[in-house]
Short mmCIF file of C-alpha atoms in Angstrom, two decimals:
data_model
loop_
_atom_site.label_atom_id
_atom_site.label_comp_id
_atom_site.label_asym_id
_atom_site.label_seq_id
_atom_site.Cartn_x
_atom_site.Cartn_y
_atom_site.Cartn_z
CA MET A 1 -1.69 23.30 -1.87
CA LEU A 2 -3.15 20.07 -3.18
CA SER A 3 -3.56 19.45 -6.87
CA ALA A 4 -5.75 16.89 -8.60
CA ARG A 5 -2.83 15.75 -10.77
CA THR A 6 -0.62 15.00 -7.75
CA LEU A 7 -3.44 13.12 -6.03
CA LEU A 8 -4.19 11.03 -9.13
CA VAL A 9 -0.52 10.07 -9.59
CA ARG A 10 -0.11 9.42 -5.87
CA GLY A 11 -3.28 7.30 -5.88
CA MET A 12 -1.97 5.14 -8.71
CA LEU A 13 1.46 4.67 -7.09
CA VAL A 14 -0.06 3.86 -3.72
CA GLY A 15 -2.48 1.59 -5.61
CA ALA A 16 0.47 -0.39 -6.94
CA ALA A 17 1.73 -0.80 -3.37
CA ALA A 18 -1.79 -1.80 -2.27
CA GLY A 19 -1.78 -4.37 -5.08
CA VAL A 20 1.47 -5.87 -3.77
CA ALA A 21 -0.02 -6.09 -0.27
CA ALA A 22 -3.20 -7.65 -1.69
CA PHE A 23 -1.12 -10.17 -3.65
CA LEU A 24 0.77 -11.24 -0.51
CA PHE A 25 -2.49 -11.68 1.43
CA ALA A 26 -4.19 -13.50 -1.45
CA TYR A 27 -1.21 -15.75 -1.98
CA LEU A 28 -1.02 -16.70 1.71
CA PHE A 29 -4.75 -17.09 2.41
CA GLY A 30 -6.47 -17.49 -0.96
CA GLU A 31 -4.36 -19.98 -2.89
CA SER A 32 -5.04 -22.94 -0.60
CA PRO A 33 -8.85 -22.71 -1.00
CA ILE A 34 -8.42 -22.22 -4.79
CA ASN A 35 -6.29 -25.32 -5.06
CA ASP A 36 -8.78 -27.33 -2.99
CA ALA A 37 -11.63 -26.10 -5.20
CA ILE A 38 -9.72 -27.06 -8.37
CA ALA A 39 -9.09 -30.51 -6.85
CA PHE A 40 -12.87 -30.84 -6.28
CA GLU A 41 -13.52 -29.70 -9.86
CA GLU A 42 -11.14 -32.25 -11.31
CA ALA A 43 -12.46 -35.06 -9.13
CA HIS A 44 -16.02 -34.37 -10.40
CA ALA A 45 -15.24 -33.52 -14.02
CA ALA A 46 -16.30 -35.86 -16.80
CA PRO A 47 -13.35 -38.07 -17.68
CA LEU A 48 -11.54 -37.06 -20.88
CA PRO A 49 -11.66 -39.45 -23.83
CA PRO A 50 -8.77 -41.94 -23.72
CA GLY A 51 -5.55 -40.66 -25.27
CA GLU A 52 -6.39 -37.01 -24.58
CA HIS A 53 -5.14 -34.99 -21.68
CA GLU A 54 -6.08 -31.51 -20.58
CA HIS A 55 -4.30 -28.74 -22.39
CA GLU A 56 -3.08 -26.17 -19.88
CA LEU A 57 -2.62 -22.68 -21.37
CA VAL A 58 -1.12 -21.18 -18.23
CA SER A 59 0.38 -23.39 -15.53
CA ARG A 60 -1.01 -23.32 -11.98
CA THR A 61 2.37 -22.06 -10.77
CA VAL A 62 2.19 -19.01 -13.07
CA GLN A 63 -1.48 -18.43 -12.23
CA SER A 64 -0.83 -18.43 -8.49
CA THR A 65 2.28 -16.20 -8.60
CA VAL A 66 2.94 -13.90 -11.58
CA GLY A 67 -0.68 -14.00 -12.74
CA LEU A 68 -2.15 -13.29 -9.32
CA ALA A 69 0.43 -10.54 -8.69
CA THR A 70 -0.28 -8.90 -12.06
CA ALA A 71 -4.03 -8.99 -11.49
CA SER A 72 -3.72 -7.58 -7.95
CA ILE A 73 -1.34 -4.78 -8.94
CA VAL A 74 -3.32 -3.70 -12.04
CA TYR A 75 -6.50 -3.79 -9.90
CA GLY A 76 -4.73 -1.69 -7.23
CA ILE A 77 -3.48 0.89 -9.77
CA ALA A 78 -6.96 1.23 -11.32
CA LEU A 79 -8.73 1.65 -7.97
CA GLY A 80 -5.91 3.83 -6.63
CA GLY A 81 -6.29 6.35 -9.44
CA VAL A 82 -10.05 6.66 -8.91
CA PHE A 83 -9.46 6.79 -5.16
CA GLY A 84 -6.99 9.71 -5.62
CA ILE A 85 -9.63 11.56 -7.67
CA ALA A 86 -12.27 10.86 -5.00
CA VAL A 87 -9.96 12.35 -2.38
CA ALA A 88 -9.38 15.39 -4.64
CA LEU A 89 -13.15 15.90 -4.85
CA THR A 90 -13.89 15.44 -1.14
CA VAL A 91 -10.92 17.00 0.66
CA GLY A 92 -11.88 20.26 2.37
CA ARG A 93 -15.59 19.81 1.49
CA PHE A 94 -16.72 17.85 4.58
CA GLY A 95 -16.08 20.18 7.49
CA LYS A 96 -12.88 20.26 9.47
CA VAL A 97 -11.55 16.89 8.34
CA SER A 98 -7.81 16.66 7.69
CA ALA A 99 -6.45 15.33 4.39
CA ARG A 100 -5.28 12.18 6.15
CA ALA A 101 -8.66 11.51 7.75
CA THR A 102 -10.36 12.23 4.41
CA ALA A 103 -8.19 9.57 2.75
CA GLY A 104 -9.16 7.06 5.44
CA LEU A 105 -12.87 7.79 5.12
CA VAL A 106 -12.80 7.67 1.30
CA ALA A 107 -11.02 4.29 1.48
CA LEU A 108 -13.66 2.98 3.87
CA ALA A 109 -16.39 4.22 1.51
CA GLY A 110 -14.57 2.63 -1.42
CA PHE A 111 -14.35 -0.72 0.36
CA VAL A 112 -18.06 -0.63 1.17
CA GLY A 113 -19.16 0.46 -2.32
CA VAL A 114 -16.79 -1.54 -4.51
CA ALA A 115 -16.25 -4.67 -2.41
CA LEU A 116 -18.71 -5.13 0.44
CA VAL A 117 -22.05 -4.23 -1.24
CA PRO A 118 -21.49 -6.52 -4.28
CA PHE A 119 -20.22 -9.21 -1.90
CA LEU A 120 -23.48 -9.12 0.12
CA LYS A 121 -25.51 -10.25 -2.90
CA TYR A 122 -23.01 -11.88 -5.25
CA PRO A 123 -20.09 -13.05 -3.15
CA ALA A 124 -16.88 -14.25 -4.73
CA ASN A 125 -16.97 -17.84 -5.94
CA PRO A 126 -14.09 -20.29 -6.01
CA PRO A 127 -13.40 -22.41 -9.11
CA ALA A 128 -15.94 -25.25 -9.62
CA THR A 129 -18.88 -23.25 -8.27
CA GLY A 130 -20.02 -21.38 -11.38
CA ASN A 131 -21.98 -22.53 -14.41
CA PRO A 132 -20.32 -21.15 -17.60
CA ASP A 133 -23.74 -20.91 -19.29
CA THR A 134 -24.88 -18.23 -16.85
CA LEU A 135 -21.68 -16.19 -16.95
CA GLN A 136 -23.27 -13.39 -18.96
CA GLN A 137 -26.12 -12.96 -16.47
CA ARG A 138 -23.80 -13.26 -13.45
CA THR A 139 -21.32 -10.73 -14.86
CA GLY A 140 -24.11 -8.24 -15.54
CA LEU A 141 -25.64 -8.65 -12.07
CA TYR A 142 -22.25 -8.37 -10.37
CA PHE A 143 -21.35 -5.10 -12.11
CA LEU A 144 -24.89 -3.80 -11.51
CA MET A 145 -24.42 -4.44 -7.79
CA ALA A 146 -21.02 -2.70 -7.87
CA VAL A 147 -22.60 0.33 -9.60
CA ILE A 148 -25.35 0.35 -6.95
CA GLY A 149 -22.69 0.17 -4.23
CA VAL A 150 -20.69 3.11 -5.59
CA ALA A 151 -23.85 5.15 -6.25
CA VAL A 152 -25.12 4.51 -2.71
CA VAL A 153 -21.79 5.58 -1.20
CA ILE A 154 -21.72 8.82 -3.25
CA GLY A 155 -25.39 9.42 -2.42
CA THR A 156 -24.70 8.94 1.30
CA ALA A 157 -21.90 11.53 1.15
CA VAL A 158 -24.01 14.08 -0.75
CA VAL A 159 -27.13 13.62 1.44
CA GLY A 160 -25.10 13.65 4.65
CA ARG A 161 -23.31 16.82 3.61
CA SER A 162 -26.55 18.62 2.75
CA LEU A 163 -28.25 17.60 6.03
CA ARG A 164 -25.29 18.55 8.21
CA PRO A 165 -26.06 22.27 8.65
CA ARG A 166 -29.57 21.43 9.93
CA LEU A 167 -28.98 18.21 11.90
CA GLY A 168 -25.35 18.35 12.96
CA THR A 169 -22.59 15.94 11.98
CA TRP A 170 -23.67 12.79 13.86
CA ASN A 171 -27.39 13.02 13.10
CA ALA A 172 -26.78 13.84 9.44
CA ALA A 173 -24.38 10.91 9.09
CA THR A 174 -26.81 8.56 10.86
CA VAL A 175 -29.76 9.55 8.66
CA ALA A 176 -27.69 9.26 5.47
CA ILE A 177 -26.25 5.84 6.44
CA VAL A 178 -29.67 4.45 7.45
CA GLY A 179 -30.99 5.58 4.06
CA ALA A 180 -28.07 3.84 2.36
CA ALA A 181 -28.74 0.62 4.28
CA VAL A 182 -32.40 0.69 3.15
CA VAL A 183 -31.39 1.10 -0.52
CA VAL A 184 -28.79 -1.69 -0.33
CA GLY A 185 -31.26 -3.91 1.50
CA ALA A 186 -33.87 -3.34 -1.20
CA ALA A 187 -31.34 -4.20 -3.92
CA VAL A 188 -30.35 -7.39 -2.09
CA ALA A 189 -34.00 -8.36 -1.68
CA LEU A 190 -35.11 -7.56 -5.25
CA LEU A 191 -32.24 -8.66 -7.49
CA PRO A 192 -32.30 -12.33 -8.61
CA ALA A 193 -30.34 -14.80 -6.50
CA VAL A 194 -27.45 -16.80 -7.91
CA ASN A 195 -26.50 -20.07 -6.28
CA GLU A 196 -24.59 -22.53 -8.40
CA VAL A 197 -22.48 -24.18 -5.74
CA PRO A 198 -22.65 -27.89 -6.57
CA ASP A 199 -23.82 -30.55 -4.10
CA GLY A 200 -20.96 -31.95 -2.08
CA PHE A 201 -18.83 -28.83 -2.27
CA SER A 202 -17.36 -28.23 1.21
CA PRO A 203 -19.11 -25.35 2.98
CA VAL A 204 -15.97 -24.78 5.03
CA LEU A 205 -13.94 -24.40 1.85
CA LEU A 206 -16.52 -21.98 0.44
CA TRP A 207 -16.40 -19.90 3.61
CA GLN A 208 -12.58 -19.86 3.65
CA PHE A 209 -12.42 -18.78 0.03
CA ARG A 210 -14.96 -16.00 0.49
CA LEU A 211 -13.27 -14.75 3.63
CA ALA A 212 -9.92 -14.71 1.81
CA SER A 213 -11.53 -12.80 -1.06
CA LEU A 214 -13.07 -10.18 1.22
CA GLY A 215 -9.77 -9.97 3.12
CA THR A 216 -7.84 -9.33 -0.10
CA GLN A 217 -10.10 -6.39 -0.90
CA ALA A 218 -9.91 -5.11 2.69
CA VAL A 219 -6.08 -5.17 2.50
CA THR A 220 -6.22 -3.27 -0.82
CA TRP A 221 -8.41 -0.48 0.56
CA ALA A 222 -6.68 -0.30 3.94
CA THR A 223 -3.31 0.15 2.26
CA LEU A 224 -4.75 2.77 -0.09
CA GLY A 225 -6.35 4.78 2.71
CA LEU A 226 -3.55 4.60 5.25
CA LEU A 227 -0.50 4.98 2.98
CA PHE A 228 -2.12 7.67 0.82
CA GLY A 229 -3.15 9.56 3.96
CA TYR A 230 0.34 9.34 5.42
CA LEU A 231 2.02 10.55 2.21
CA THR A 232 -0.47 13.40 1.74
CA GLU A 233 -0.07 14.66 5.29
CA ARG A 234 3.70 14.51 4.94
CA SER A 235 3.69 16.45 1.65
CA LEU A 236 1.37 19.09 3.17
CA ARG A 237 3.63 19.47 6.19
CA THR A 238 6.67 19.88 3.94
CA SER A 239 4.98 22.49 1.75
CA THR A 240 3.73 24.34 4.85
CA ALA A 241 7.22 24.34 6.31
CA VAL A 242 8.60 25.76 3.07
CA THR A 243 6.02 28.53 2.76
CA ALA A 244 6.37 29.37 6.44
CA GLN A 245 10.01 30.38 5.98
CA PRO A 246 10.02 32.64 2.94
CA VAL A 247 12.64 34.93 4.50
CA ALA A 248 15.13 32.16 5.18
CA ALA A 249 14.72 30.79 1.69
CA MET B 1 -0.71 35.37 2.84
CA ALA B 2 -1.02 38.02 5.54
CA THR B 3 0.52 36.59 8.66
CA ILE B 4 2.36 33.45 9.68
CA SER B 5 -0.47 32.53 12.08
CA ALA B 6 -2.88 32.35 9.13
CA LEU B 7 -0.98 29.41 7.67
CA PRO B 8 -2.86 26.12 7.95
CA THR B 9 -1.47 23.53 10.29
CA PRO B 10 -1.10 20.06 8.75
CA ALA B 11 -3.95 18.65 10.82
CA ALA B 12 -6.44 21.33 9.71
CA ALA B 13 -8.69 20.77 6.72
CA PRO B 14 -6.98 21.87 3.50
CA ALA B 15 -8.76 24.15 1.04
CA PRO B 16 -11.05 22.31 -1.41
CA ILE B 17 -9.70 21.81 -4.92
CA PRO B 18 -11.95 23.60 -7.48
CA PHE B 19 -14.08 21.12 -9.46
CA ARG B 20 -12.90 22.62 -12.75
CA GLN B 21 -9.35 21.69 -11.86
CA VAL B 22 -10.27 18.13 -10.91
CA LEU B 23 -12.51 17.41 -13.92
CA PRO B 24 -9.93 16.59 -16.67
CA TRP B 25 -7.91 14.41 -14.28
CA ALA B 26 -11.08 12.66 -13.13
CA ALA B 27 -12.03 11.86 -16.74
CA PHE B 28 -8.53 10.57 -17.47
CA GLY B 29 -8.33 8.51 -14.28
CA ILE B 30 -11.75 6.95 -14.68
CA VAL B 31 -11.23 5.97 -18.33
CA LEU B 32 -7.85 4.42 -17.46
CA ALA B 33 -9.38 2.55 -14.52
CA VAL B 34 -12.23 1.16 -16.61
CA VAL B 35 -9.78 -0.20 -19.22
CA LEU B 36 -7.52 -1.75 -16.54
CA LEU B 37 -10.41 -3.24 -14.59
CA TYR B 38 -11.88 -4.66 -17.79
CA PHE B 39 -8.71 -6.59 -18.57
CA VAL B 40 -8.32 -7.87 -15.01
CA GLY B 41 -12.01 -8.60 -14.36
CA ALA B 42 -13.89 -9.32 -17.57
CA GLU B 43 -11.70 -9.84 -20.68
CA GLN B 44 -12.28 -13.24 -22.34
CA GLY B 45 -15.33 -13.80 -20.16
CA ILE B 46 -18.46 -12.81 -22.11
CA THR B 47 -16.54 -10.43 -24.39
CA SER B 48 -13.06 -10.70 -25.91
CA VAL B 49 -10.78 -8.02 -27.29
CA ILE B 50 -7.94 -10.51 -27.65
CA SER B 51 -8.93 -13.93 -28.93
CA GLY B 52 -8.23 -17.08 -26.98
CA GLU B 53 -8.16 -17.79 -23.26
CA THR B 54 -4.63 -16.74 -22.30
CA VAL B 55 -5.50 -13.41 -20.58
CA HIS B 56 -8.35 -15.08 -18.70
CA GLU B 57 -6.14 -17.96 -17.58
CA PHE B 58 -3.23 -15.69 -16.64
CA VAL B 59 -5.30 -13.50 -14.25
CA HIS B 60 -7.53 -16.48 -13.29
CA ASP B 61 -6.68 -16.62 -9.57
CA GLY B 62 -6.82 -12.85 -9.16
CA ARG B 63 -10.19 -12.74 -10.89
CA HIS B 64 -11.65 -15.28 -8.47
CA LEU B 65 -10.13 -13.72 -5.36
CA LEU B 66 -11.02 -10.13 -6.29
CA GLY B 67 -14.66 -11.23 -6.54
CA PHE B 68 -15.27 -11.03 -10.30
CA PRO B 69 -17.54 -13.66 -11.84
CA CYS B 70 -15.28 -16.13 -13.66
CA HIS B 71 -16.49 -19.09 -15.80
#
């Protein structure tokens, strides 16, 4: 028998593991574009007055190792907990889908809602490509897009589930996903654009950074879905084996 | 539990967890997640709980790579 408490705790623990995996990916693929972007920033920054040099609060070494690892792991724990709750709410409610498959599907939905939908309109930006004066507006728009992404994913699940008895699994899923694509497309078309990438910034570097960013989030969600699913199936099998032998026990 | 054959196999869909059982854990998990995500993604951006720039600078690379807007 599954319990919400177990799934929440498992989600947070698996989230920490997902954060470690995300850190390794980000360190290997993301740090090089970040360093190149910082080099561009420094080459184009206004020179400091003579006698002054830049005060560094946290060294680049700490930022790229302990700092990045901390951020990734805390991010993983936070998403993992919510992911565990989402599995607790969906498992057994979408037809004959096993707990392991449910975990995989919820992780896919989480990646789309939390990472992919915001990325479509407000993709991740490397250092040197944002204007500090517009941070307030950009932060608001980014979180608005994330809220839209999560709402669309939940809406797709609810609509698909309610259409399923009438249309069947595939048709219900298709109708719900087409509806979701229309809503996301409308949001992308209507929300204000943000493009503050300065002239002369390498498009290849921008592409590499954004790919590394999307990859980091994909690694996070893939680890969450697959490891959580594996552990849940294993715990169900163990508890089934125990209840199946009450006489021997 | 009537017969052994009625036991679910691991691959079959498990029974849903009643919403009333999930609710308190959902509230706890979501509040915790919002606090954690705030410190990773937004602290010392447009709002600051802790003064200075140290938290922002410490998680700087993660904030960029996880897609949050950052300076």
